[in-house]
Structures are given as structure tokens and as C-alpha cells.
Amino acid sequence: SDWLREGSSCLKTEMVDSQYYLPNDIGISALDCRVAFRLLSPKEQMYAHYLSRASWYGGLIVLIQTSPESANIYVLLQKIFRLQAPQQLEAAATAAGLSTEEYQAFLVYAAGLYANMGNYKSFGDTKFIPNLPKEKFKALVWESLAFKQSPGDMETLWGCCCEPLYSLEDKQKQLGLGEKGISAYFSGNCCLEDAEFAQKFLDSKVYCTLERSGYYENCVELMTQIQHYHSLSGKSEVCCGKHEFEDSVFSVKRGDYAFLMEKVCQNLEKAKDYAANENQKRMLEEYIRSFTCGSVEAHKEGSRYWIKDKGPIVESYIGFIESYRDPFGSRGEFEGFVAVVNKAMSARFAQLVSSAEVLLPELPWPPAFEKDIFLKPDFTSLDVLTFAGSGIPAGINIPNYDDIRQTEGFKNVSLGNVLAVAYATQKDKLTFLEENDKDLYIKWKGPSFEVQDDKGKYNFDQTAVRNPETGELISSWYKGSETWDSKFSTIASSYEECRAECVGLYLCLNKQVLSIFGHEGEDAEEVVYVNWLNMVRAGLLGLEFYTPESKSWRQAHMQARFVILRVLLEAGEGLVGLRECTGADGRPDAVITLDRSKIYTVGKSAIQRFLCKLQVHKSTADVEGGRALYEGYSAVTADGTHNFLRLRETVLLRKEARKMFVQANTYIKGDAVELVEYEGSAAGLIQSFVERFPDDAEEVEAQLREMTCMDSSCWC
């Protein structure tokens, strides 16, 4: 209608700016790990402490991986807050002419940079800038005690980051490759074709992961992601030097993160003294070897010992893990986590895993697409003590090495205290649902997530198998050093998330699964309904993470959920309804509905067919077919029954900012470990980071500036 068209054109100016700010009322919650931590023995607390220290030092690498300016902004903020806590700095803000709202915006920006480990959102990869004028930000810096004590140094720092701090040029609005966005994984003059060529070289040398590619005419320079430090003994497994390849020369170097990796290894070495068993000791030894000598194989070996360490009281994983933010989908971002087992929820997950061999035949593909022997994963619910990286997920399924997953297993980890606060929803902020659905949604969203969080990453026999879609023998498979990520590259992460979500939707219809989580009768039906309702709503919300200008998705999970929404809308027969309307505030709105009577018929059939297609394309390495299918459903257009481009503007208008988490610190006092917690606010989050590196903050900051300076030639 005319009013919608006029409304959307008026909204564009308003929304384009607002999506790049963090609102002053953004949700910030403290992750409560007090009870779980205090139940640990003194030895277990020491083990958790040193693993946390290793994680926090390594997590700083994400600043360098995110954007050219992130580390400098981090150092600027740390220097200010180390001398003046947020409450003390407020007087300087008033003297600099900031209003109460502007000072809160400054605190929220600082908290956001710490929580995301950079100035791009960890969920969605959109840049965020301070929601106060640039001159006010500068005035506050100049009024700070840090500036008064070291004016020359602070002015230099401000000069390094003041322009990119506020810049919203098209390329800088989101992470991406070439003209589509910013990436610190590749130098500024790299495009997708360059990335593909680099991957071709890496495959030829059987490299598993590299960090940065800088292209200079006919020479490609690659910096290895896992770094060597000093001159420790042990033969490196990284083939440094120059390599000729297809009329080009690749120069492979190492040493980018030497200082931070040394800190990581020092703390892993200390953690070894408090390991509970031999598997944990061997795991840490292999991680140290990996981070010292640059050996991906050592990290894989450490992951094998990690898998063997069944049901530990203190769980952890560390390294360059997830490839979501690499525009090519191959290079890993650093993360490290430490968590304590939640025994009650873990027992439910263990029961689910025990039932897996009965549930596997329920999945919609032939038995030939399963391995002869099902490798039971270790599925645990944990309360997070430490999660260092760009963001904290609600659950993890690792390791990501396909060969290990297929032959040796993996672990599923549900992060209970993250779920407890991340999925708490206020009714007045619950968008795009009918009123009678909102109460059900709030009551059952948490329980429905527990049932849904079944990653569905099963193994397959990829030879002598007939395609269930065509009845013909499969004609494609993985060859040599090819992997799922290297073959499906840019769509691999999202495609896999979509497959996992579909498995969760499909299996939640199984009464045995519901019973394991304590849901019977009418309650079970409510859980199923809210689980499916949550998915279709998430598909609509996912439009926030689509960039029309580059026709690209910025977040793998949300792209996957939009795809599922499209599949269920396409199923027809009134299963899912989506209509645009006018909200109570007179602005554009939308309502999504789900006919619960058709979930077990129309819905199940639609997911069954789509899941089977996803499975076949993946397991047979059919990149062409898989891309056509997935990119077709991922397309966001104004054509057809629904104008998704216009709906995207409505979603942006009514979006709620993603919550941020405040994490505790641990310190050794005498022979004991002390847990220090902080309030769930911007000030609390800032203070937690100020106190995170009490012994060597200045040295850490100096090293971050040096690393940034070393990389500066990549962005010229």
C-alpha cells in the first residue's frame, strides 16, 4: 500500500544510522558462576584459573583479527579507565561538556568494544560507532587523567583511531572481502578471487589454517595463524619461506602474535600442574606445542585428548576455532573458554545421547548415509567462568576438524548460565507475534531451546551410495585434502547451521526426545509449538543481518533461520503466515503466525524433504547443487508473495540490541583462588576488563600497538 511505501522510504534515513549504534538501554547481564566455582576443589579452582588466564591473553588476538583500528581503540580506552574508573571519570565528562546521556553512550560504546573484542558486532559483523559527537568524545579524552599524565602518547593514540572510530563509509559498515567490507584476515586489496587462489595454494601444501594474506602484485605473503615465539626447541611443522605456485610466489612467514601466544603457553604450562588426569596433561602439552611451533597437527592431537577426557568437572577448549568471520569461511578466530559442569542438565543430555542410535533411523535419509558405528559425543551442560573471544554462544559443537569428528568423535556443550540470561525476554519487547502467543513464548522458550539444541552432526559413508533424490549412484565426493569448509567455503558455516537447526526441528517432534527433557502430554505440545514458532520468528529477525547493498549475509545462524522460514512459507497450506501491518505506534509492523495443527503434517514433511536435500549435497561434496539450493532460499528480494526487503526495514525499526555479558575474574591470593564478580552494567563490564591484566597491562597494550603498527602496511 502507499502508506507502507512512503513509510519505508522515510524510515531508511532513520534506520541506516541507528543500526550502527549501541543503545543506552542495551541489556547487560552478569554471568553467574559463583555457586559452581565454589563447589570446585582447590586443585580444580587452580586449573580453572590458569586456563582462564591463557584464554584472556589469547582473546586479545581477536582485536587484531577484527579490524585495523580495534586494538588502538582498546588501548585508548584501557589507558583512560585504568586511571579513572567509570564513576570517577564522570566528573571529567561533565567538565568536557558531555550530558548524562552522552556519557552513558560513551560507557556503552566502551563496554561494546570489550564485549565484542573489536568495533564490529560479533553477531552480525556490523560496525558500531559511539552514539555521541566526535568532538565530545575527543573532549573527554583530553579531560581524562590519562591525557593529563601523558598528553603526547594519548594524542598519538587518538590520531591513530579517531577517523576509523566514526567512519561509516560503505566498505567499513560491515566485515567482508574486497569492496563488500573490511577484513583483517586479508589485506585491503584482496578480493574473493585472491582468496580462492590462496586457498588453492594452501590445499596443495596441506596447510589447514592461515591467518593473513597480503597481496602485492605477483607475490602473495601469508602469515601463519598459530605462532612461534622466541627460540624454543622443537622442529617447526610450518613450511616458511618462498613457494612458487602457478606463476606466482607465496611467501610464508610467522610470528604475528608471538607475545600473546607466549602468555597463553605460560599459563597452559601452569595449568598442567593441576590437571585431573593424563588426558588433560597430554591435551595441554599438545596445545603448547601447537602454539609454540605453529603445528596444526599438534592442535588436532590436543583435540583428540580433549575428546577422550570424558565428563571433566572443569571443561575448556582453546585455539583458532570458528571460521564464521573469515569472509572466505576457512580461517579460524581465536577463542578460549573455561566452564564448570552443571550436573543436572548434563544428565538429560547424556540420556539423549544414549538414545541416539534409536533416534538416528528417524532422520530422513537412507541408512547408507550413516557410518556403520555411531560415535557417541560427550554432551554436557556447563556454567561459563570464562569465554574469551568476540562473543559468547549458547552452545558449542567441537572440534571442527572433520576427520576427527568422523572417526574419533566430538563434544556437544550447552552453556547453561548463558542461556539463563540470554533468552530472558520482556513481553513488551517481544516483536512480530500475536498477543496470545507472547505468554507461551516467554514461558517455553528456554525449555524449547534445550530440546532444539541437537546439532545433528552425524557421520556418513560417502562411497557406493545412491542419491535418494534421484536414485542414481553418487557422482561426487571429497578428494585428497578437500574438506567441507574448503569445498563449500563461503556458505559452509551457514549451510551447516541450517542443517543442524533442521535436525533439531525434526527430532523435537519425537516424543522420546521430549520425554528425556521432562516434557509430556500438553506441556510437550507447547514446547514443540514454541520451538517451531521461535524458529519462524528468528527467520524474520534474521533479515537484520542481510546487507542489500552487497547482497550478502553477515551472520551464519540468522541466514540459516531465514532459509528455514522460506522453506516453511513455501510449504503453504496455511502452516506459516506472515503479514505486514501498522503497529500501535502508527509505524510499520509485521505479525508472524504458525498453525500448530499442521506442524506434524505439513511442517514435518517440508523439513523432511529439505533436510534430505541438504544432507545429500553435503555428504557427496556436491558444491554446485548445494550452492544453488542454499543461495536460492537465502535470496532477499522484493518480488513474490512477501517483500522481504521492505520487511527488513521493519525488522531494523523494531530490533532489540543483543545482550552483552559481564564475566568474573580470578586471582591467586596465597594458596587459594579468589573469584571477583562485577555488576551487570556498562560500568561493571568495563571494570572487569580494567582488572583483567593487573600485572602487565602496560606491556600488553604496548605489544598490541606494535602488532597493529606491523600490520598497517596491509591497509594502505
CSV table of C-alpha atoms in Angstrom, one decimal, residues 227-581:
chain,number,residue,atom,x,y,z
A,227,GLN,CA,52.6,-18.6,16.0
A,228,HIS,CA,56.2,-19.4,17.1
A,229,TYR,CA,57.7,-17.4,19.9
A,230,HIS,CA,61.4,-16.9,20.8
A,231,SER,CA,63.7,-19.8,20.0
A,232,LEU,CA,62.2,-22.7,21.8
A,233,SER,CA,63.4,-26.1,20.8
A,234,GLY,CA,61.3,-28.3,18.6
A,235,LYS,CA,61.2,-28.6,14.9
A,236,SER,CA,58.5,-26.3,13.3
A,237,GLU,CA,56.0,-28.0,11.1
A,238,VAL,CA,55.2,-24.8,9.2
A,239,CYS,CA,56.9,-24.5,5.8
A,240,CYS,CA,58.1,-20.9,5.9
A,241,GLY,CA,59.8,-19.4,3.0
A,242,LYS,CA,59.0,-18.7,-0.6
A,243,HIS,CA,57.0,-21.1,-2.7
A,244,GLU,CA,56.4,-20.9,-6.5
A,245,PHE,CA,52.8,-21.7,-7.4
A,246,GLU,CA,51.1,-21.2,-10.8
A,247,ASP,CA,53.2,-18.2,-11.9
A,248,SER,CA,53.1,-16.6,-8.5
A,249,VAL,CA,55.3,-16.6,-5.5
A,250,PHE,CA,53.9,-17.3,-2.0
A,251,SER,CA,56.0,-16.0,0.9
A,252,VAL,CA,55.0,-17.8,4.2
A,253,LYS,CA,56.1,-16.2,7.4
A,254,ARG,CA,55.2,-16.5,11.1
A,255,GLY,CA,55.3,-14.5,14.3
A,256,ASP,CA,52.3,-12.2,14.3
A,257,TYR,CA,51.1,-12.9,17.8
A,258,ALA,CA,54.3,-14.1,19.4
A,259,PHE,CA,53.9,-12.0,22.7
A,260,LEU,CA,50.3,-13.1,23.3
A,261,MET,CA,50.9,-16.8,22.4
A,262,GLU,CA,53.8,-16.9,24.8
A,263,LYS,CA,51.5,-15.7,27.6
A,264,VAL,CA,49.0,-18.3,26.5
A,265,CYS,CA,51.6,-21.1,26.7
A,266,GLN,CA,53.0,-19.9,30.0
A,267,ASN,CA,49.5,-20.3,31.6
A,268,LEU,CA,48.8,-23.6,29.9
A,269,GLU,CA,52.1,-24.9,31.4
A,270,LYS,CA,51.0,-23.8,34.9
A,271,ALA,CA,47.6,-25.4,34.4
A,272,LYS,CA,49.3,-28.7,33.7
A,273,ASP,CA,50.3,-28.9,37.4
A,274,TYR,CA,46.6,-29.1,38.4
A,275,ALA,CA,45.3,-31.3,35.6
A,276,ALA,CA,42.9,-34.0,36.8
A,277,ASN,CA,44.3,-36.8,34.6
A,278,GLU,CA,46.7,-37.8,31.9
A,279,ASN,CA,44.4,-36.9,29.1
A,280,GLN,CA,44.2,-33.3,30.4
A,281,LYS,CA,48.0,-33.1,30.7
A,282,ARG,CA,48.6,-34.5,27.2
A,283,MET,CA,46.0,-32.2,25.8
A,284,LEU,CA,47.7,-29.1,27.3
A,285,GLU,CA,51.1,-30.4,26.1
A,286,GLU,CA,49.9,-30.6,22.5
A,287,TYR,CA,48.2,-27.2,22.7
A,288,ILE,CA,51.5,-25.7,23.9
A,289,ARG,CA,53.4,-27.5,21.1
A,290,SER,CA,50.9,-26.2,18.6
A,291,PHE,CA,51.1,-22.6,19.8
A,292,THR,CA,54.9,-22.7,20.1
A,293,CYS,CA,55.8,-24.4,16.8
A,294,GLY,CA,52.9,-23.5,14.6
A,295,SER,CA,51.7,-27.0,14.2
A,296,VAL,CA,48.0,-27.5,13.3
A,297,GLU,CA,48.6,-31.3,13.7
A,298,ALA,CA,49.5,-30.7,17.3
A,299,HIS,CA,46.3,-28.8,17.9
A,300,LYS,CA,44.4,-31.7,16.4
A,301,GLU,CA,46.3,-34.1,18.6
A,302,GLY,CA,45.4,-32.0,21.6
A,303,SER,CA,41.7,-32.1,20.5
A,304,ARG,CA,41.9,-35.9,20.4
A,305,TYR,CA,43.0,-35.9,24.1
A,306,TRP,CA,40.2,-33.4,24.8
A,307,ILE,CA,37.6,-35.7,23.3
A,308,LYS,CA,39.0,-38.6,25.4
A,309,ASP,CA,38.6,-36.5,28.6
A,310,LYS,CA,35.0,-37.6,29.2
A,311,GLY,CA,32.9,-35.6,31.7
A,312,PRO,CA,35.5,-33.4,33.3
A,313,ILE,CA,34.4,-31.1,36.2
A,314,VAL,CA,36.3,-28.2,34.6
A,315,GLU,CA,35.8,-28.1,30.8
A,316,SER,CA,37.8,-26.0,28.4
A,317,TYR,CA,38.9,-25.6,24.8
A,318,ILE,CA,41.3,-23.1,23.2
A,319,GLY,CA,42.7,-22.1,19.9
A,320,PHE,CA,41.7,-20.7,16.5
A,321,ILE,CA,38.3,-22.3,16.3
A,322,GLU,CA,35.4,-20.8,14.4
A,323,SER,CA,35.6,-19.6,10.8
A,324,TYR,CA,32.4,-17.5,10.8
A,325,ARG,CA,34.1,-14.2,10.4
A,326,ASP,CA,36.6,-15.1,7.7
A,327,PRO,CA,34.9,-13.9,4.5
A,328,PHE,CA,36.2,-17.0,2.8
A,329,GLY,CA,35.0,-19.2,5.6
A,330,SER,CA,38.3,-21.0,6.3
A,331,ARG,CA,40.5,-19.2,8.8
A,332,GLY,CA,39.7,-19.5,12.5
A,333,GLU,CA,39.1,-16.8,15.1
A,334,PHE,CA,40.8,-17.2,18.5
A,335,GLU,CA,38.6,-18.3,21.4
A,336,GLY,CA,39.2,-19.9,24.7
A,337,PHE,CA,36.6,-21.0,27.3
A,338,VAL,CA,36.5,-22.4,30.8
A,339,ALA,CA,33.4,-23.7,32.3
A,340,VAL,CA,32.1,-25.9,35.2
A,341,VAL,CA,29.7,-28.8,34.8
A,342,ASN,CA,26.0,-28.4,35.5
A,343,LYS,CA,25.3,-32.0,36.6
A,344,ALA,CA,21.5,-31.9,36.5
A,345,MET,CA,21.2,-30.7,32.9
A,346,SER,CA,24.2,-32.8,31.8
A,347,ALA,CA,22.3,-36.0,32.9
A,348,ARG,CA,19.4,-35.1,30.5
A,349,PHE,CA,21.8,-34.6,27.6
A,350,ALA,CA,23.6,-37.9,28.4
A,351,GLN,CA,20.2,-39.7,28.2
A,352,LEU,CA,19.6,-38.1,24.8
A,353,VAL,CA,23.0,-39.2,23.5
A,354,SER,CA,22.3,-42.8,24.8
A,355,SER,CA,19.1,-42.7,22.8
A,356,ALA,CA,20.9,-41.5,19.6
A,357,GLU,CA,21.2,-45.0,18.0
A,358,VAL,CA,17.4,-45.3,18.3
A,359,LEU,CA,16.8,-41.8,17.0
A,360,LEU,CA,19.2,-41.8,14.1
A,361,PRO,CA,17.0,-44.0,11.9
A,362,GLU,CA,14.2,-41.4,12.3
A,363,LEU,CA,16.3,-38.9,10.2
A,364,PRO,CA,15.1,-38.6,6.6
A,365,TRP,CA,17.9,-40.2,4.7
A,366,PRO,CA,18.8,-43.8,3.9
A,367,PRO,CA,21.0,-45.9,6.3
A,368,ALA,CA,23.8,-45.8,3.8
A,369,PHE,CA,24.3,-42.2,4.7
A,370,GLU,CA,25.3,-43.1,8.2
A,371,LYS,CA,28.5,-44.7,9.4
A,372,ASP,CA,28.4,-48.3,10.5
A,373,ILE,CA,29.3,-47.4,14.1
A,374,PHE,CA,27.8,-44.3,15.7
A,375,LEU,CA,30.4,-42.4,17.8
A,376,LYS,CA,28.6,-41.1,20.8
A,377,PRO,CA,29.5,-37.5,21.6
A,378,ASP,CA,30.2,-36.1,25.0
A,379,PHE,CA,27.2,-33.8,25.6
A,380,THR,CA,27.5,-31.6,28.7
A,381,SER,CA,25.7,-28.6,30.2
A,382,LEU,CA,28.2,-26.1,31.6
A,383,ASP,CA,28.2,-22.8,33.5
A,384,VAL,CA,30.7,-20.4,31.9
A,385,LEU,CA,33.5,-19.0,34.1
A,386,THR,CA,35.5,-17.5,31.2
A,387,PHE,CA,34.7,-17.1,27.5
A,388,ALA,CA,37.4,-15.1,25.7
A,389,GLY,CA,36.7,-14.1,22.1
A,390,SER,CA,34.3,-11.9,20.1
A,391,GLY,CA,31.2,-13.3,21.7
A,392,ILE,CA,29.6,-16.0,23.8
A,393,PRO,CA,27.4,-18.6,22.1
A,394,ALA,CA,24.6,-20.6,23.9
A,395,GLY,CA,26.2,-23.9,22.8
A,396,ILE,CA,29.2,-25.3,21.1
A,397,ASN,CA,29.8,-28.4,19.0
A,398,ILE,CA,33.6,-29.1,18.6
A,399,PRO,CA,36.2,-29.8,17.4
A,400,ASN,CA,35.7,-28.5,13.9
A,401,TYR,CA,38.2,-31.0,12.3
A,402,ASP,CA,36.1,-33.1,10.0
A,403,ASP,CA,38.5,-36.1,10.0
A,404,ILE,CA,38.5,-36.2,13.9
A,405,ARG,CA,34.7,-35.8,14.0
A,406,GLN,CA,34.1,-38.7,11.6
A,407,THR,CA,36.5,-41.2,13.2
A,408,GLU,CA,37.0,-40.2,16.8
A,409,GLY,CA,34.1,-38.1,17.9
A,410,PHE,CA,33.3,-34.7,19.3
A,411,LYS,CA,31.7,-32.9,22.2
A,412,ASN,CA,28.4,-31.0,22.5
A,413,VAL,CA,28.5,-28.3,25.1
A,414,SER,CA,25.4,-26.3,26.3
A,415,LEU,CA,26.2,-23.2,28.2
A,416,GLY,CA,23.5,-23.1,30.9
A,417,ASN,CA,24.2,-19.7,32.6
A,418,VAL,CA,24.4,-18.0,29.2
A,419,LEU,CA,21.0,-19.5,28.3
A,420,ALA,CA,19.6,-18.3,31.6
A,421,VAL,CA,20.2,-14.6,30.8
A,422,ALA,CA,20.4,-14.6,27.0
A,423,TYR,CA,16.9,-15.9,26.5
A,424,ALA,CA,15.1,-13.9,29.2
A,425,THR,CA,12.6,-11.8,27.3
A,426,GLN,CA,10.3,-9.0,28.4
A,427,LYS,CA,6.8,-9.2,26.9
A,428,ASP,CA,6.8,-5.5,25.8
A,429,LYS,CA,9.9,-6.1,23.8
A,430,LEU,CA,8.6,-9.2,22.1
A,431,THR,CA,8.1,-8.3,18.5
A,432,PHE,CA,6.2,-9.8,15.5
A,433,LEU,CA,4.0,-12.2,17.5
A,434,GLU,CA,0.3,-12.2,18.2
A,435,GLU,CA,-0.6,-11.3,21.8
A,436,ASN,CA,-1.9,-14.8,22.6
A,437,ASP,CA,1.5,-16.3,21.5
A,438,LYS,CA,3.7,-14.0,23.6
A,439,ASP,CA,3.0,-15.6,27.0
A,440,LEU,CA,3.6,-19.1,25.7
A,441,TYR,CA,6.8,-17.9,24.0
A,442,ILE,CA,8.2,-16.4,27.2
A,443,LYS,CA,7.2,-19.5,29.3
A,444,TRP,CA,8.5,-22.1,27.0
A,445,LYS,CA,11.4,-20.5,25.0
A,446,GLY,CA,14.1,-21.7,27.4
A,447,PRO,CA,12.9,-25.3,27.6
A,448,SER,CA,12.3,-25.4,23.9
A,449,PHE,CA,15.9,-24.4,23.2
A,450,GLU,CA,17.2,-27.3,25.3
A,451,VAL,CA,15.2,-29.7,23.1
A,452,GLN,CA,16.2,-27.8,19.9
A,453,ASP,CA,20.0,-27.7,20.6
A,454,ASP,CA,20.7,-31.0,18.9
A,455,LYS,CA,23.5,-30.3,16.5
A,456,GLY,CA,22.8,-33.3,14.3
A,457,LYS,CA,26.4,-33.6,13.1
A,458,TYR,CA,26.4,-37.3,12.3
A,459,ASN,CA,28.8,-39.1,10.1
A,460,PHE,CA,28.3,-40.7,6.7
A,461,ASP,CA,29.6,-43.4,4.4
A,462,GLN,CA,30.4,-41.5,1.2
A,463,THR,CA,31.1,-44.4,-1.2
A,464,ALA,CA,28.8,-46.7,-3.1
A,465,VAL,CA,25.7,-44.7,-2.0
A,466,ARG,CA,22.7,-43.9,-4.2
A,467,ASN,CA,21.3,-40.4,-4.2
A,468,PRO,CA,17.9,-40.7,-2.5
A,469,GLU,CA,16.7,-37.8,-4.6
A,470,THR,CA,17.5,-39.3,-8.0
A,471,GLY,CA,18.0,-43.0,-7.3
A,472,GLU,CA,21.4,-42.8,-9.1
A,473,LEU,CA,24.8,-43.6,-7.8
A,474,ILE,CA,26.5,-40.6,-6.3
A,475,SER,CA,28.9,-38.9,-8.7
A,476,SER,CA,30.8,-36.5,-6.4
A,477,TRP,CA,32.8,-36.9,-3.2
A,478,TYR,CA,35.7,-35.3,-1.2
A,479,LYS,CA,39.1,-35.8,-2.7
A,480,GLY,CA,42.6,-35.6,-1.3
A,481,SER,CA,42.9,-32.7,1.1
A,482,GLU,CA,39.5,-31.3,0.4
A,483,THR,CA,37.3,-30.6,3.4
A,484,TRP,CA,33.7,-29.4,3.9
A,485,ASP,CA,35.0,-25.9,4.6
A,486,SER,CA,37.4,-25.7,1.7
A,487,LYS,CA,34.8,-27.0,-0.8
A,488,PHE,CA,31.7,-25.1,0.3
A,489,SER,CA,33.8,-22.1,1.6
A,490,THR,CA,31.6,-19.0,1.8
A,491,ILE,CA,28.3,-20.9,2.6
A,492,ALA,CA,29.8,-23.8,4.6
A,493,SER,CA,29.1,-22.3,8.1
A,494,SER,CA,25.6,-21.2,7.5
A,495,TYR,CA,24.7,-24.3,5.5
A,496,GLU,CA,25.8,-26.5,8.4
A,497,GLU,CA,23.9,-24.4,10.9
A,498,CYS,CA,20.8,-24.7,8.8
A,499,ARG,CA,21.2,-28.5,8.6
A,500,ALA,CA,21.7,-28.6,12.4
A,501,GLU,CA,18.6,-26.4,13.0
A,502,CYS,CA,16.5,-28.6,10.7
A,503,VAL,CA,17.6,-31.8,12.6
A,504,GLY,CA,16.5,-30.1,15.9
A,505,LEU,CA,13.1,-29.1,14.5
A,506,TYR,CA,12.6,-32.6,13.0
A,507,LEU,CA,13.7,-34.6,16.1
A,508,CYS,CA,11.8,-32.4,18.6
A,509,LEU,CA,8.6,-33.9,17.1
A,510,ASN,CA,9.8,-37.2,18.6
A,511,LYS,CA,8.0,-37.9,21.9
A,512,GLN,CA,11.0,-39.8,23.2
A,513,VAL,CA,13.2,-36.7,22.8
A,514,LEU,CA,10.6,-34.6,24.6
A,515,SER,CA,10.3,-37.1,27.4
A,516,ILE,CA,14.0,-37.1,28.1
A,517,PHE,CA,13.8,-33.4,28.9
A,518,GLY,CA,10.8,-33.9,31.1
A,519,HIS,CA,8.0,-32.8,28.7
A,520,GLU,CA,4.9,-35.0,28.5
A,521,GLY,CA,1.4,-34.5,27.3
A,522,GLU,CA,0.1,-30.9,26.8
A,523,ASP,CA,3.4,-29.4,28.0
A,524,ALA,CA,5.3,-31.4,25.3
A,525,GLU,CA,3.0,-30.0,22.7
A,526,GLU,CA,3.6,-26.4,23.9
A,527,VAL,CA,7.3,-27.0,23.7
A,528,VAL,CA,7.0,-28.2,20.1
A,529,TYR,CA,4.9,-25.3,19.2
A,530,VAL,CA,7.1,-22.6,20.8
A,531,ASN,CA,10.2,-24.3,19.3
A,532,TRP,CA,8.8,-24.0,15.8
A,533,LEU,CA,7.4,-20.6,16.5
A,534,ASN,CA,10.7,-19.4,17.7
A,535,MET,CA,12.4,-20.6,14.5
A,536,VAL,CA,10.0,-18.8,12.1
A,537,ARG,CA,10.2,-15.6,14.2
A,538,ALA,CA,14.0,-16.0,14.2
A,539,GLY,CA,13.9,-16.3,10.4
A,540,LEU,CA,12.1,-12.9,10.2
A,541,LEU,CA,14.5,-11.3,12.7
A,542,GLY,CA,17.4,-12.7,10.6
A,543,LEU,CA,16.7,-10.0,8.0
A,544,GLU,CA,18.6,-7.6,10.2
A,545,PHE,CA,21.8,-9.4,9.2
A,546,TYR,CA,21.4,-9.1,5.5
A,547,THR,CA,23.1,-6.3,3.6
A,548,PRO,CA,21.2,-5.3,0.5
A,549,GLU,CA,24.0,-3.2,-1.0
A,550,SER,CA,26.3,-6.2,-1.3
A,551,LYS,CA,23.6,-8.8,-1.4
A,552,SER,CA,25.3,-10.7,1.4
A,553,TRP,CA,24.6,-12.2,4.8
A,554,ARG,CA,26.7,-11.2,7.8
A,555,GLN,CA,25.7,-13.9,10.2
A,556,ALA,CA,25.6,-17.7,9.6
A,557,HIS,CA,22.9,-18.7,12.1
A,558,MET,CA,20.5,-16.0,11.0
A,559,GLN,CA,20.9,-16.7,7.4
A,560,ALA,CA,20.1,-20.4,8.2
A,561,ARG,CA,16.9,-19.4,10.1
A,562,PHE,CA,15.8,-17.2,7.2
A,563,VAL,CA,16.2,-20.1,4.9
A,564,ILE,CA,14.1,-22.3,7.1
A,565,LEU,CA,11.4,-19.6,7.2
A,566,ARG,CA,11.4,-19.5,3.4
A,567,VAL,CA,11.1,-23.3,3.3
A,568,LEU,CA,8.1,-23.3,5.7
A,569,LEU,CA,6.4,-20.4,3.9
A,570,GLU,CA,6.8,-22.3,0.7
A,571,ALA,CA,5.2,-25.4,2.2
A,572,GLY,CA,1.9,-23.5,2.1
A,573,GLU,CA,-1.4,-24.8,3.3
A,574,GLY,CA,-1.6,-22.1,6.0
A,575,LEU,CA,1.3,-23.6,8.0
A,576,VAL,CA,3.1,-20.2,8.4
A,577,GLY,CA,1.6,-16.8,8.0
A,578,LEU,CA,3.5,-13.5,7.5
A,579,ARG,CA,1.7,-10.2,7.1
A,580,GLU,CA,2.6,-6.6,7.2
A,581,CYS,CA,0.5,-4.2,9.3
